[in-house]
Every structure is written in structure tokens, then in C-alpha cells.
């Protein structure tokens, strides 16, 4: 299938004797908004870090749009953006310098970066802060800036680790709007979250992890919800049984 943007095959991660992730396999296609769900310690962040190449898997392979993250790291990295749980803000840079810095890593010039970032800066109400030091921003402002910076190189896939944590209600709504528009344009998102209501409203598919094991890979739509009740009910049933 040509529209597989992410292919993860049998990813495995040990921390000493702890098996944090056990044979995680999943494909993500263009146009999918996929929730990565699971209790604390289930292995969500470890999975995302292996997918992005930040953490070398003990075993397994990852490819983005056909580019293997180990064999073709530069081409693979161009295919995705990553919003980490803790925004990776660089000390002393202003918000706009940070956006330009990240864009520069993908070969995007400063003028283009500013033009592409502008709608997000406005949407996230960062206009007044954008020429101030970003390491002094609040956590929520840093999250918004990190997302903006990761969208400027126009990746086909966005990986986001609990991106709405710390956002105010307006920021949460605007981030969800951003995600919907981005996916409607033919891209895809893998989003780790504990907010099951949000996942139910936003995602068309969920991956449910528990104790490092992928328990379920489930398409969710109105007829599925009609059959199973809320995603929260389904999640509790599954994760409490396993
Ligand atoms: P949360 O929802 O709390 O953020 P998570 O699903 O993202 O959790 P991970 O952070 O991936 O879970 O952790 C999975 C397991 O691996 C946990 O038992 C955690 O304690 C362990 N772990 C994570 N990182 C390390 C590390 N660097 N060294 C040792 N153990 C780790």
C-alpha cells in the first residue's frame, strides 16, 4: 500500500529487566488521526521515542513514508514532526528564532518559516510573545510554539506526546482544530493522550497499550461507538482485564 506513512515492525524496548514495550507493530496511513492510549507506564512515550529515532529499539524497525529511520535517517526525519511531552525549547532564543532554528534543520529558509508559522502564531495567540525569549514562556505557550515549529517543514505525519497537557481551554480547542485541518489535508497524526473524551471526538482509530503490550488497534466511528458505548468504558474494560 503506497499511503502507509508510518510502518513500525515488532518494536521492543527493555530497561534492564523491565520490558517497557513488547513487539509493537502498527501501520499508519495518510488521513488517519490515531490515538495512542494507555495507563501511566504503559509504554506510550517509549514507543513514540523509538518511532522518532530518539531511542534505539532493542529490536524492530521503523519506516516513514518508505524511509527507514536507521538506514535513511535524514529522509525519514523529513517526513515527520514530533511534539515531545516536555517541549524541547532552546535557551536564549526568542519564539520566532526557535521556529526559524527548527525550520533551518529541515532546510527551510527564515522567510518561508515565518510565512508558514504566521497563521499558527496568530491562532495560538503568540503574536505578542513571539519576539520574547521562549524559555521564559509558560508550559502551554511552549507547547503551542513547539507544535508551530514542527509544522513549518510540512511533514506528512505528526507524532505528539500528550500535546494538550497544560493548554488553556482556548489552546486545547485550537490545537484540536489544527490537528483536524492537518489530517483533512491528507496528513496523519499519532497522538498520545490520557484524555479519552478528546480521543473519542478527534481520533478515527485508537491503539491501546498496557504493560508494554498493544492490546487493541481499533477503528472508532459512530457505529462502533453505538455498539460499544464510550471509548472510556471500552478502555477501562480492556485495561482492567489485562
Ligand atoms: P505515562 O502515561 O505515565 O507518561 P507512558 O505510557 O508514556 O506513561 P513510559 O514513559 O513509556 O510510559 O514508560 C514505560 C515503562 O518504562 C515504565 O514502567 C517506566 O517506568 C519505564 N521507563 C521509562 N523510561 C525509562 C528509563 N529511561 N529508564 C528506566 N525505565 C524507564
CSV table of C-alpha atoms and ligand atoms in Angstrom, one decimal, residues 15 18 20-21 38-47 85 161-162 192 194 209, ligand 1:
chain,number,residue,atom,x,y,z
A,15,UNK,CA,15.1,-1.0,30.5
A,18,UNK,CA,11.8,-4.3,32.6
A,20,UNK,CA,8.7,-1.4,28.5
A,21,UNK,CA,7.4,-2.2,25.0
A,38,UNK,CA,-2.8,3.5,27.9
A,39,UNK,CA,-2.5,3.8,31.6
A,40,UNK,CA,0.6,5.5,33.2
A,41,UNK,CA,3.7,3.5,32.5
A,42,UNK,CA,2.0,1.6,29.6
A,43,UNK,CA,4.9,2.4,27.2
A,44,UNK,CA,3.4,5.3,25.1
A,45,UNK,CA,6.3,7.7,25.4
A,46,UNK,CA,8.8,4.9,25.0
A,47,UNK,CA,7.0,3.9,21.8
A,85,UNK,CA,5.9,15.6,26.3
A,161,UNK,CA,3.1,13.1,23.2
A,162,UNK,CA,0.3,14.5,25.4
A,192,UNK,CA,-0.6,10.0,22.9
A,194,UNK,CA,-5.0,10.4,28.6
A,209,UNK,CA,-1.3,-0.2,25.2
B,1,LIG,P1,2.7,8.0,31.2
B,1,LIG,O1,1.3,7.9,30.8
B,1,LIG,O2,2.9,8.0,32.7
B,1,LIG,O3,3.5,9.1,30.6
B,1,LIG,P2,3.9,6.0,29.4
B,1,LIG,O4,2.8,5.1,28.9
B,1,LIG,O5,4.3,7.1,28.5
B,1,LIG,O6,3.5,6.6,30.8
B,1,LIG,P3,6.6,5.2,29.5
B,1,LIG,O7,7.1,6.5,30.0
B,1,LIG,O8,6.9,4.8,28.1
B,1,LIG,O9,5.1,5.1,29.8
B,1,LIG,O10,7.2,4.1,30.5
B,1,LIG,C1,7.0,2.7,30.3
B,1,LIG,C2,7.8,2.0,31.4
B,1,LIG,O11,9.2,2.1,31.2
B,1,LIG,C3,7.5,2.5,32.8
B,1,LIG,O12,7.5,1.4,33.7
B,1,LIG,C4,8.7,3.4,33.1
B,1,LIG,O13,9.0,3.4,34.5
B,1,LIG,C5,9.8,2.7,32.3
B,1,LIG,N1,10.8,3.7,31.8
B,1,LIG,C6,10.6,4.7,31.0
B,1,LIG,N2,11.7,5.3,30.7
B,1,LIG,C7,12.7,4.7,31.5
B,1,LIG,C8,14.1,4.9,31.6
B,1,LIG,N3,14.8,5.9,31.0
B,1,LIG,N4,14.8,4.0,32.4
B,1,LIG,C9,14.1,3.0,33.1
B,1,LIG,N5,12.8,2.8,33.0
B,1,LIG,C10,12.1,3.6,32.2
